[in-house]
Tab-separated table of C-alpha atoms in Angstrom:
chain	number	residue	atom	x	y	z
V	22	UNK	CA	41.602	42.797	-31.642
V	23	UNK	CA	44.637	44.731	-31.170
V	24	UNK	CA	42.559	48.014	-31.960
V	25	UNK	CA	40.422	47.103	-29.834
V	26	UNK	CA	42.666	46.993	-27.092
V	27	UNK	CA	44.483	50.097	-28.021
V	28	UNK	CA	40.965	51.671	-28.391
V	29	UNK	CA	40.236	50.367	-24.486
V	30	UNK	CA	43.363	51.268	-23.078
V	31	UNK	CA	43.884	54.929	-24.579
V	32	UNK	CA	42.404	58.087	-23.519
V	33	UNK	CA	42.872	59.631	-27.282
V	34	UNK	CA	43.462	58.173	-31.129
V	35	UNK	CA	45.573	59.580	-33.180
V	36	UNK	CA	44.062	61.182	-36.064
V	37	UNK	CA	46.439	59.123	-38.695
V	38	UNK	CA	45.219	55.498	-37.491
V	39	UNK	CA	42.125	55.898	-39.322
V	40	UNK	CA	43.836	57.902	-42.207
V	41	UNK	CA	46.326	54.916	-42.720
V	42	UNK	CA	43.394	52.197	-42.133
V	43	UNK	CA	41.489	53.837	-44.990
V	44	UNK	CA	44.610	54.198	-47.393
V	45	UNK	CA	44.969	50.188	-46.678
V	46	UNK	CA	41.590	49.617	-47.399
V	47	UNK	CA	40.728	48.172	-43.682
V	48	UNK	CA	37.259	49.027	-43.252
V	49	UNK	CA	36.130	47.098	-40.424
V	50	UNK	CA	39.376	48.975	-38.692
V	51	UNK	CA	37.971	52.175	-40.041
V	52	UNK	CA	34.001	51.361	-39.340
V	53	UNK	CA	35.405	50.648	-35.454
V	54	UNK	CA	37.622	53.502	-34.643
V	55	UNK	CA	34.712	55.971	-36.592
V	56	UNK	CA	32.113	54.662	-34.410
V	57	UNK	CA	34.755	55.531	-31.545
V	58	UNK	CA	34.758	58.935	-32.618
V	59	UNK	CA	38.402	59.050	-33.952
V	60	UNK	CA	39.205	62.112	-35.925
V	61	UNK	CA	40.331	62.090	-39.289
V	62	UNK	CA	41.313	64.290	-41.816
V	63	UNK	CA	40.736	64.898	-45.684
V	64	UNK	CA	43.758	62.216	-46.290
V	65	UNK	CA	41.069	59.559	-45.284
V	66	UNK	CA	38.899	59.783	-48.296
V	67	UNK	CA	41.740	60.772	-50.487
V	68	UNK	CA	44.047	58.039	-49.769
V	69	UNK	CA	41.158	55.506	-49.844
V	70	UNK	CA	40.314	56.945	-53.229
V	71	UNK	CA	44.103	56.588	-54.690
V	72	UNK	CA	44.569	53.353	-53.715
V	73	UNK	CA	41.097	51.837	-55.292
V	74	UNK	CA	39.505	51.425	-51.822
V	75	UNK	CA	36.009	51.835	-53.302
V	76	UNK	CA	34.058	50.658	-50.366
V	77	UNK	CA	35.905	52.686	-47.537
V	78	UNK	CA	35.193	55.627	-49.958
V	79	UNK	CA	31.312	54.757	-50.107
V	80	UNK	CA	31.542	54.280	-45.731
V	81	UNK	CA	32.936	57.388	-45.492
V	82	UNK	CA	30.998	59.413	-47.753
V	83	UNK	CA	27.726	57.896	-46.217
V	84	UNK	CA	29.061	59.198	-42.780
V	85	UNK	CA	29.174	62.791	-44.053
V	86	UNK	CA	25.112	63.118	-45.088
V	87	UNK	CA	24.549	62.274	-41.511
V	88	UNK	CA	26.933	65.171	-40.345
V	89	UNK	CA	26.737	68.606	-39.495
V	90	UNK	CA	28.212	70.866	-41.888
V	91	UNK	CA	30.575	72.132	-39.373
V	92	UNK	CA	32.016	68.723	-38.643
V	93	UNK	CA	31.813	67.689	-42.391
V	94	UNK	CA	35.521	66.219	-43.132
V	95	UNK	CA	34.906	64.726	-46.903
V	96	UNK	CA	37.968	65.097	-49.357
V	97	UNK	CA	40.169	67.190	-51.724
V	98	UNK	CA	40.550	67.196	-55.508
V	99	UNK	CA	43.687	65.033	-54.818
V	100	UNK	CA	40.842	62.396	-54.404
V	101	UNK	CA	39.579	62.134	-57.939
V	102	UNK	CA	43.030	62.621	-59.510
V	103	UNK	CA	44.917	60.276	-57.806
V	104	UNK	CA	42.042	57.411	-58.173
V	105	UNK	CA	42.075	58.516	-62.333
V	106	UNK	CA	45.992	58.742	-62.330
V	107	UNK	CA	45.775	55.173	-61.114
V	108	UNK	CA	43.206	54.025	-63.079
V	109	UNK	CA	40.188	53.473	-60.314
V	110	UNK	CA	37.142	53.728	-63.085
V	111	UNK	CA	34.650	52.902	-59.752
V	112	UNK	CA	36.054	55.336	-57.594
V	113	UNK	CA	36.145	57.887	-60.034
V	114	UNK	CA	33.129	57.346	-61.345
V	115	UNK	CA	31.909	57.449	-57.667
V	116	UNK	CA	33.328	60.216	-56.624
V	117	UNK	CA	31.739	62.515	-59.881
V	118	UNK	CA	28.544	61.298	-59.324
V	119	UNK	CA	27.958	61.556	-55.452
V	120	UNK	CA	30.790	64.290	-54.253
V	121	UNK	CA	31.256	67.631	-54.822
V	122	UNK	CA	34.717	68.795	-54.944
V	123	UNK	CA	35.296	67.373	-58.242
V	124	UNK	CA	38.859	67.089	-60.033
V	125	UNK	CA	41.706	69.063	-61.605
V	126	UNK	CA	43.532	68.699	-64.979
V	127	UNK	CA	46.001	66.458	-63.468
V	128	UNK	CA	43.551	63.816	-63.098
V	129	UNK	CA	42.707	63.693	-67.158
V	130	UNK	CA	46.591	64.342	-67.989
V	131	UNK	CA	47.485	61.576	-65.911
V	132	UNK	CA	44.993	59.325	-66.600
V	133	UNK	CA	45.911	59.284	-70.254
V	134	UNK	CA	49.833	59.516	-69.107
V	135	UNK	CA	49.062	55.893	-67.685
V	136	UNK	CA	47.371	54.440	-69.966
V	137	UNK	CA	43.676	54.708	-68.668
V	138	UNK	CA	41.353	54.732	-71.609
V	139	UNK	CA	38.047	53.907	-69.975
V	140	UNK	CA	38.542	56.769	-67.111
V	141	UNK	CA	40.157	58.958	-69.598
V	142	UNK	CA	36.761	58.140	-71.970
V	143	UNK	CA	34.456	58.921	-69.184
V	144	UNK	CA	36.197	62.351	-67.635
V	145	UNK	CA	35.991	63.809	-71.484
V	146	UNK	CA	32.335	62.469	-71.449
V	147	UNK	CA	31.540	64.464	-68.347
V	148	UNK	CA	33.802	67.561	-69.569
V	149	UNK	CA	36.525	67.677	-67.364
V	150	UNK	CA	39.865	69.272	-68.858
V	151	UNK	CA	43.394	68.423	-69.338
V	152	UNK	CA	46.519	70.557	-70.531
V	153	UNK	CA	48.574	69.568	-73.186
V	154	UNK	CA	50.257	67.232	-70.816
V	155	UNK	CA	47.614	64.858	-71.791
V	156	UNK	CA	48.247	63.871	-75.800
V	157	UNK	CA	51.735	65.190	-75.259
V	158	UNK	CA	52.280	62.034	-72.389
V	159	UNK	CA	50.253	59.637	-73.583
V	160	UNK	CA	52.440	59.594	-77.238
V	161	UNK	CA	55.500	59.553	-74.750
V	162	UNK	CA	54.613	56.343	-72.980
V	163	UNK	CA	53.457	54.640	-76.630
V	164	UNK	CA	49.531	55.008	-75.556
V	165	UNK	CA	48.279	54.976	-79.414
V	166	UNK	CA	44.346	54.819	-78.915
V	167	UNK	CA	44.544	57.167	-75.878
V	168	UNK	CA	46.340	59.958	-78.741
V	169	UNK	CA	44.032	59.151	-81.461
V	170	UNK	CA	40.841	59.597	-78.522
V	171	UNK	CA	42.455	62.496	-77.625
V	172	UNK	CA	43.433	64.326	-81.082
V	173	UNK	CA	39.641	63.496	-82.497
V	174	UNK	CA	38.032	65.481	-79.198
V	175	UNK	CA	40.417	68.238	-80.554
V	176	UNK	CA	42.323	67.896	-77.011
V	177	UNK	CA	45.804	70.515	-77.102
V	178	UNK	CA	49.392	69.649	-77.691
V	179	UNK	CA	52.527	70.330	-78.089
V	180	UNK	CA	55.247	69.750	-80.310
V	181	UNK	CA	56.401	66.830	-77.699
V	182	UNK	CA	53.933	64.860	-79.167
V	183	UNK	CA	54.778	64.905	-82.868
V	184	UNK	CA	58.146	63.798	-81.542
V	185	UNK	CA	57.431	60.869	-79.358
V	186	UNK	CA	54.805	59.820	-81.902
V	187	UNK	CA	57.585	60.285	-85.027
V	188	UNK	CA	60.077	58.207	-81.908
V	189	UNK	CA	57.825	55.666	-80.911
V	190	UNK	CA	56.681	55.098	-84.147
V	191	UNK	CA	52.726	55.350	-83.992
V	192	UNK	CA	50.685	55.222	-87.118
V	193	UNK	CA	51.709	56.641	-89.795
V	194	UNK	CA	48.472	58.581	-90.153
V	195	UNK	CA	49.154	60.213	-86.692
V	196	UNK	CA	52.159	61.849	-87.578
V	197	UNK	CA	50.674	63.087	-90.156
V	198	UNK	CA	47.906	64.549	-88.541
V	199	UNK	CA	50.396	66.279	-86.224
V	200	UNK	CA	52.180	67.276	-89.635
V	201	UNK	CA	49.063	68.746	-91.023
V	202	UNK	CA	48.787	71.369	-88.621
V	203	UNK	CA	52.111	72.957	-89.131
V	204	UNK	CA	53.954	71.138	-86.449
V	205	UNK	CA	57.778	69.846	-87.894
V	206	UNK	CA	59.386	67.257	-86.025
V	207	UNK	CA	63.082	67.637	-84.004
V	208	UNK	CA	65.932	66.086	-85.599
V	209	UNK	CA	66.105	64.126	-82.667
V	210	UNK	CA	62.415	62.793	-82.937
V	211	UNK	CA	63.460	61.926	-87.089
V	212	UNK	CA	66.656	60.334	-86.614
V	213	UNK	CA	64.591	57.831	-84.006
V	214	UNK	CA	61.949	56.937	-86.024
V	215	UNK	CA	64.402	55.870	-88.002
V	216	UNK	CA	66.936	54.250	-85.785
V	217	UNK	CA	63.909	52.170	-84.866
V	218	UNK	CA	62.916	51.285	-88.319
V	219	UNK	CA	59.272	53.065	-88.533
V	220	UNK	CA	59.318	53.437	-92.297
V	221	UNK	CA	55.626	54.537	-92.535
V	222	UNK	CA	56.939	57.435	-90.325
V	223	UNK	CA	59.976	57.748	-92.130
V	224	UNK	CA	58.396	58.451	-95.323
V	225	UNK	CA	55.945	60.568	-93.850
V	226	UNK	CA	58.052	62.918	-92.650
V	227	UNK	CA	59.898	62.925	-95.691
V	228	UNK	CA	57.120	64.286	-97.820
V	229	UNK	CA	57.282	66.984	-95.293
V	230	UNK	CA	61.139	67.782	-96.303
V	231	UNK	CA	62.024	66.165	-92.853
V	232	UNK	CA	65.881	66.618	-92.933
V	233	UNK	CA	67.598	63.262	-92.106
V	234	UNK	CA	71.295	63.717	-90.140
V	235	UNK	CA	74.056	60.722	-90.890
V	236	UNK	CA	73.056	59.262	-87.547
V	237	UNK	CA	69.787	58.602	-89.170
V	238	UNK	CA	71.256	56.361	-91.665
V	239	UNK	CA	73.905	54.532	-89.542
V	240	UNK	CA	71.379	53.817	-87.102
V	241	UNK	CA	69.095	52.057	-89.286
V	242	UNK	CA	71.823	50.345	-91.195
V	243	UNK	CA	73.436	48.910	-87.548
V	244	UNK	CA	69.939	47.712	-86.615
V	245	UNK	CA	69.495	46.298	-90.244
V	246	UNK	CA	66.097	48.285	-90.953
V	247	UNK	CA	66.432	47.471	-94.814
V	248	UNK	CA	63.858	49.071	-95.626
V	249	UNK	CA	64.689	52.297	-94.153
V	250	UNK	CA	68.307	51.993	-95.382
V	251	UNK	CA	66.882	51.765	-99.046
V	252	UNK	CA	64.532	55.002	-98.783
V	253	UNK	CA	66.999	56.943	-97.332
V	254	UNK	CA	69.385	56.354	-100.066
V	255	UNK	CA	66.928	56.299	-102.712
V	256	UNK	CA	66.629	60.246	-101.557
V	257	UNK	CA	69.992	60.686	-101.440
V	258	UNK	CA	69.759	61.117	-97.718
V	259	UNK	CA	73.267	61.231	-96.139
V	260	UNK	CA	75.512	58.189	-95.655
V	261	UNK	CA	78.685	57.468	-94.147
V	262	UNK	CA	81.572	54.938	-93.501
V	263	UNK	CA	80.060	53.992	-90.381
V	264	UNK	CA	76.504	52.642	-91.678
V	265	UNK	CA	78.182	49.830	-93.290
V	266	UNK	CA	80.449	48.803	-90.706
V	267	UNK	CA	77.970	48.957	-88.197
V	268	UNK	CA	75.317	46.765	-90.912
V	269	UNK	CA	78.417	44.108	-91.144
V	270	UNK	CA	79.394	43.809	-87.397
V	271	UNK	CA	75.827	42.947	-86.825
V	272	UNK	CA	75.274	40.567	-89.922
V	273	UNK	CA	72.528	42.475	-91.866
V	274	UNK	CA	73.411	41.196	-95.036
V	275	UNK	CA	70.670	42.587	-96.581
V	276	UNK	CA	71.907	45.895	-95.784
V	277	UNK	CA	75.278	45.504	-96.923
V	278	UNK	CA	74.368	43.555	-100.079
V	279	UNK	CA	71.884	46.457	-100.755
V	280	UNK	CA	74.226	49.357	-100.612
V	281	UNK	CA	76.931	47.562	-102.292
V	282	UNK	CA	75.328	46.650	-105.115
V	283	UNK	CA	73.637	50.467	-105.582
V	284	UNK	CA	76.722	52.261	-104.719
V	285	UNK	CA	79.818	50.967	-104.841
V	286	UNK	CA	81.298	54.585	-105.342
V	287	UNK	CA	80.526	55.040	-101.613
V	288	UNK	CA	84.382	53.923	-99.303
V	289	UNK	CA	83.688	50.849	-96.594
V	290	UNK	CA	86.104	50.809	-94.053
V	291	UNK	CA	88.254	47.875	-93.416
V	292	UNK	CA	86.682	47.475	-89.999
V	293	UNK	CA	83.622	46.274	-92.175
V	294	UNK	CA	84.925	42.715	-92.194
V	295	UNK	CA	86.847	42.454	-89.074
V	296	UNK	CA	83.680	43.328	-86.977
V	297	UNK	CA	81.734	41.122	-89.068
V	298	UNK	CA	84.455	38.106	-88.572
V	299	UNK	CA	84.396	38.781	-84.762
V	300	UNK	CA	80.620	38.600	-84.422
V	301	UNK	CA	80.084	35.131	-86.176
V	302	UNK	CA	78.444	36.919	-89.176
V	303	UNK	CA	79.892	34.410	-91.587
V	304	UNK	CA	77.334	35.275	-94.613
V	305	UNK	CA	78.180	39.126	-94.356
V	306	UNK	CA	82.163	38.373	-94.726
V	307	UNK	CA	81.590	36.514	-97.775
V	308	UNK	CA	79.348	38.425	-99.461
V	309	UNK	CA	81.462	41.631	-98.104
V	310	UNK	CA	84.687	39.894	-99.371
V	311	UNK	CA	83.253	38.835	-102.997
V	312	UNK	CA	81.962	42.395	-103.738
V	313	UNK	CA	84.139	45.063	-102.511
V	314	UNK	CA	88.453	46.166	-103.045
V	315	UNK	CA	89.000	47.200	-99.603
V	316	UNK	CA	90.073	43.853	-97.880
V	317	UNK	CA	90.367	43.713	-93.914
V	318	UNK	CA	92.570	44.492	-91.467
V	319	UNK	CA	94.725	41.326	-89.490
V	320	UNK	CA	92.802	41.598	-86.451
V	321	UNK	CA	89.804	40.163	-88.242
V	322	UNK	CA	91.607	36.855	-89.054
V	323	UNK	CA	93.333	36.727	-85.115
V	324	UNK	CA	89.668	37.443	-83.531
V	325	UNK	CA	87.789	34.782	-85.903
V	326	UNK	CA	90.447	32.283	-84.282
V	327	UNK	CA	90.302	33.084	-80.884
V	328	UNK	CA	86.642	32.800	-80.615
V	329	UNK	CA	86.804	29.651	-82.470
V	330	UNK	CA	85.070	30.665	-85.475
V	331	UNK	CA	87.349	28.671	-87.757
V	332	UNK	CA	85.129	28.853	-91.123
V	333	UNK	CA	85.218	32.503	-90.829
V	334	UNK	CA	89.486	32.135	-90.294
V	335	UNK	CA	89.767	29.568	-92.887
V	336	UNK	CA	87.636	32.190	-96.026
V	337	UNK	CA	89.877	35.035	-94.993
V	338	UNK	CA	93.257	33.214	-95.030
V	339	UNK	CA	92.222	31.861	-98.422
V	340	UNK	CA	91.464	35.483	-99.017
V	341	UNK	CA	94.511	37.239	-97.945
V	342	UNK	CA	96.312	36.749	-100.759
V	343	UNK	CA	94.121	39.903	-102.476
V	344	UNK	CA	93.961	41.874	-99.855
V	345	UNK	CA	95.440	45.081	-99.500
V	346	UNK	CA	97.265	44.735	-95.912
V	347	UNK	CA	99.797	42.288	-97.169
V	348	UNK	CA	100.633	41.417	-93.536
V	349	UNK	CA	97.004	39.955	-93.000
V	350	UNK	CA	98.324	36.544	-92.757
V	351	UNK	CA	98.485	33.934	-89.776
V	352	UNK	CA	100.941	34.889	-87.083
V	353	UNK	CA	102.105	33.643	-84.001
V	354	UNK	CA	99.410	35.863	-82.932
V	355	UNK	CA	96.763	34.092	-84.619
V	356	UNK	CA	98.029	30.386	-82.958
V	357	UNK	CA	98.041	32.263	-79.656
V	358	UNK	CA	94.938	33.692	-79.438
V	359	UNK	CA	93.030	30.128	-80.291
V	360	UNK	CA	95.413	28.370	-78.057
V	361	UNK	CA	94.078	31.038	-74.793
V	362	UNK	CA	90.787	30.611	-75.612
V	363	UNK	CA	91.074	26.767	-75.758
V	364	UNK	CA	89.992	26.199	-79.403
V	365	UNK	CA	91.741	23.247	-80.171
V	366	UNK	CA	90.049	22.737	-83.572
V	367	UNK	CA	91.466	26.174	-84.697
V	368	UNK	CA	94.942	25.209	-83.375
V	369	UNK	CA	94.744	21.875	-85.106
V	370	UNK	CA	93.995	23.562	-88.125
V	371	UNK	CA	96.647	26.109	-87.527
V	372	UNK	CA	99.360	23.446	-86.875
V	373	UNK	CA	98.024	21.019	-89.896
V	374	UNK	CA	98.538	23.577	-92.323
V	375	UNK	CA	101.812	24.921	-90.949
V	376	UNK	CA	101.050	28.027	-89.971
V	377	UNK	CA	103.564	30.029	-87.227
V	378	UNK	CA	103.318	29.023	-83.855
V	379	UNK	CA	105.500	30.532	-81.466
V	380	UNK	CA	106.536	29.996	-77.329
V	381	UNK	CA	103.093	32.147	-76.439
V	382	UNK	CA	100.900	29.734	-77.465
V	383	UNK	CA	101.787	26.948	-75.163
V	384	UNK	CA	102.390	29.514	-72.452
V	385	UNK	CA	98.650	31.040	-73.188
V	386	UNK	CA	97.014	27.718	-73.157
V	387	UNK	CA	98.683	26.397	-69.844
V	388	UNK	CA	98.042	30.033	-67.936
V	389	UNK	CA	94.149	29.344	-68.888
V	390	UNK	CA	94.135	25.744	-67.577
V	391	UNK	CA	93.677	24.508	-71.510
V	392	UNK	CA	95.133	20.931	-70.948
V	393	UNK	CA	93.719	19.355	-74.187
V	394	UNK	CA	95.622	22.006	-76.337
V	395	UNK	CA	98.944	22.156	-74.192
V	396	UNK	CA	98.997	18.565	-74.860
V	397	UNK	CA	98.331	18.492	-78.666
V	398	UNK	CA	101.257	21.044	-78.621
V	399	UNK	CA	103.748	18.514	-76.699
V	400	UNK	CA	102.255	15.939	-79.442
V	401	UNK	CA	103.145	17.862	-82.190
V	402	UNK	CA	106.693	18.916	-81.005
V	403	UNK	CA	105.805	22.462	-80.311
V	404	UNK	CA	108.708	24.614	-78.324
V	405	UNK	CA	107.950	24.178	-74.494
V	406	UNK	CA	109.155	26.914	-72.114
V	407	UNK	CA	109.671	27.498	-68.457
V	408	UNK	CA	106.927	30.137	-68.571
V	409	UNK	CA	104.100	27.653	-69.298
V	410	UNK	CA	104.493	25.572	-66.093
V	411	UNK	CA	105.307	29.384	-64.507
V	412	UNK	CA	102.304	31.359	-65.537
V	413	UNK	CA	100.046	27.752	-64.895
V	414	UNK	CA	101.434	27.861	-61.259
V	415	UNK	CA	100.279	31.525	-61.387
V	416	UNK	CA	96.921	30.812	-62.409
V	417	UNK	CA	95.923	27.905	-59.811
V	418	UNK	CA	96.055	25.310	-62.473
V	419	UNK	CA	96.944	22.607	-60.417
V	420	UNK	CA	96.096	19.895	-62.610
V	421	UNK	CA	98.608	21.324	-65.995
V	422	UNK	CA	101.215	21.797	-64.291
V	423	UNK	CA	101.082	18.057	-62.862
V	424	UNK	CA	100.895	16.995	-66.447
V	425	UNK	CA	104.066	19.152	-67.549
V	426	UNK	CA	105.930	17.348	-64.590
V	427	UNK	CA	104.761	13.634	-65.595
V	428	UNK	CA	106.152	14.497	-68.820
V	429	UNK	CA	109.531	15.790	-67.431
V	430	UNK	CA	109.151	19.651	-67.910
V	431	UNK	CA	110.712	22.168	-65.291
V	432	UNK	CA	109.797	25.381	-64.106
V	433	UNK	CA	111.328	28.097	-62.622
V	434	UNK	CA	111.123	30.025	-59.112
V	435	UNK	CA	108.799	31.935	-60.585
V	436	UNK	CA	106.236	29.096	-59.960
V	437	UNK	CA	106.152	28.782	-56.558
V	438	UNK	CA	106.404	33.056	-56.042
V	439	UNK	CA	103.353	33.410	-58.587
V	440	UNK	CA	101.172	30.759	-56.921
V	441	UNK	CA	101.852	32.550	-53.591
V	442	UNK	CA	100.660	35.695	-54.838
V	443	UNK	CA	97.432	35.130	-55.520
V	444	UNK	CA	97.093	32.848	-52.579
V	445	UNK	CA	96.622	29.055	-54.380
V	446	UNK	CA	97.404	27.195	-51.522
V	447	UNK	CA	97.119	24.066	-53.405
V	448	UNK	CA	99.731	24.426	-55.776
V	449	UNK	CA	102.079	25.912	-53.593
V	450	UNK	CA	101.551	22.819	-51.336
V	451	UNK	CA	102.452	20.434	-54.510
V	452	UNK	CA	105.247	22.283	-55.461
């Protein structure tokens, strides 16, 4: 209706209202304002055809038989790529059989770019051609049948496609088609497949004398790609410090066990442990512990306790005695960090077992609003300072420092200047 009225009350139409109708796919709009007369351009038919608009396509077309050839508008090649690059099998299909103006490469390269197989299956079928662009893309987005379609119609490529197909990790037997025909892969392309654990590839390439870079092997190991790991080594690919430590911090086990037991010549650092204490990875610090000289650093103990992980704490302090850094002990460090964190089990275990507990830890767990563990402290006779009510104030934690003044505890000026700083009304109003 509101065309209608626009169509009434105008002396002209623009020549984009029925270009934009057909791109929407509005064909009683479009049927109207043609029957008007409105001009239009090619960007009618091609728009139509890009966006899957199969039966504005089919109006329009049928317009132009009854046409003169002067005042013929139809479409442009854009029309049959677009409608292939988007996967329109109708319109394409359409478009070949009743049209004219046909298609370019893009349409084919794009097609199989996207994913596409039926158009890409029936614009080889009626011979249209593509550039390298086609096999090339379609390995880059992980389009496996559209490649193996593709490489059996003896389509062209590049070495892009060995590369993405090495990287993505297609079948085994593609790569090695690619291989066959004198194409070697980047180091880039090798060190991905596997980083991403393709062994097929991986071995593949190897009978190829695929050179494999360190980052191959650390890769693999931090992902936990056992497999890989194992044939890498076995072929005395190269291996450093950081395969292991990356293996332990992310509890592959397997990994680390592996390379352990078949070469124990090889260093592990002693960030090995501590990465794998601060992750949780309790099996890989055991098994790391019980098979290798090169202990851990004190880090790994303090970071097990402030995220709570006291089974992990508890093996390495019964540890510590062997290790190398003789300082790797609990420390007032240790108490601290599980009292910020508000891991009262660690800190009970800390305290039960006398282990060092200095001013910080009270202080910590007040400034973080841990109640439960500033009051196991008090229990357990643990040195209060000023600073704990201080830093509480300082922190908004209204409720801590109104259980260190039931129990008789001061603070200092400090309070009152740290609440106002960062604006907690409601302590500063209590004070």
């Amino acid at each position: 209706e509101v065309v209608r009225f626009y169509e009434d009350n105008r002396e002209d139409c623009p020549m984009w209202a029925v270009n934009w109708a057909a791109c929407q796919g509005n064909l009683k709009v479009v049927e109207f304002l043609c029957d008007k007369s409105a001009p239009y351009s090619t960007d009618a038919m091609d728009l139509a055809a890009e966006q899957g608009k199969l039966e504005v396509v089919q109006y329009l077309h049928g317009r132009e038989k009854h046409r003169r050839d002067e005042d013929k508008v139809g479409c442009t090649t854009d029309a049959m790529d677009e409608a292939a690059a988007n996967g329109h099998y109708k319109v394409v299909k359409f478009l070949q059989e009743e049209r004219t103006e046909g298609c370019t490469s893009r349409a084919l390269d794009r097609a199989a770019a996207n994913g596409h197989y039926d158009v890409v299956d029936y614009l080889v079928q009626v011979g249209k051609p593509c550039t390298t662009d086609a096999v090339d893309d379609a390995a880059a987005e992980g389009h496996l049948r559209i490649v193996e379609y593709l490489l059996h119609r003896e389509k062209p490529y590049t070495q892009a496609a060995l590369d993405w197909s090495a990287a993505i990790g297609h079948r085994a037997g593609i790569v090695q088609d690619f291989l066959s025909q004198g194409l070697r892969c980047t180091q880039y392309a090798i060190d991905k497949a596997a980083a991403h654990g393709h062994e097929e590839v991986v071995r593949a390439l190897h009978r190829k004398n695929a050179s494999f870079s360190p980052e191959a092997m650390d890769k693999a190991a931090t992902r936990g790609h056992v497999g890989v790991v194992k044939f890498l080594l076995r072929h005395k690919q190269p291996c450093t410090e950081k395969a292991i430590d990356e293996a332990a911090a992310n509890g592959c086990v397997e990994v680390v066990r592996w390379r352990i037991n078949h070469i124990r010549r090889k260093p592990c650092s002693f960030q090995a442990v501590s990465r794998a204490a601060s992750n949780e990875h309790s099996a890989t610090v055991r098994f790391r512990m019980k098979n290798r000289s090169e202990g851990f650093t004190r880090d790994a103990l303090d970071v097990a306790a402030a995220k709570g992980y006291l089974d992990i704490a508890k093996f390495l302090y019964n540890h510590s005695s062997n290790n190398h850094d003789v300082g790797c002990i609990c420390t007032n460090k240790t108490m601290a960090n599980a009292a910020q964190t508000g891991k009262l089990h660690v800190v009970k275990w800390l305290v039960e077992n006398n282990k060092p507990c200095g001013r910080s830890a009270m202080v910590k767990a007040a400034e973080n609003g841990h109640i439960e563990v500033v009051q196991y402290l008090v229990e357990q006779g643990k040195e209060y300072t000023t600073d704990a009510m201080d830093y509480a104030a300082g922190n908004g934690m209204l409720g801590t420092i109104q259980w260190f003044h039931k129990m008789g505890m001061s603070c200092t000026t400090k309070a009152l200047d740290k609440a106002a700083e960062c604006n907690h009304l409601n302590v500063i109003e209590w004070l």
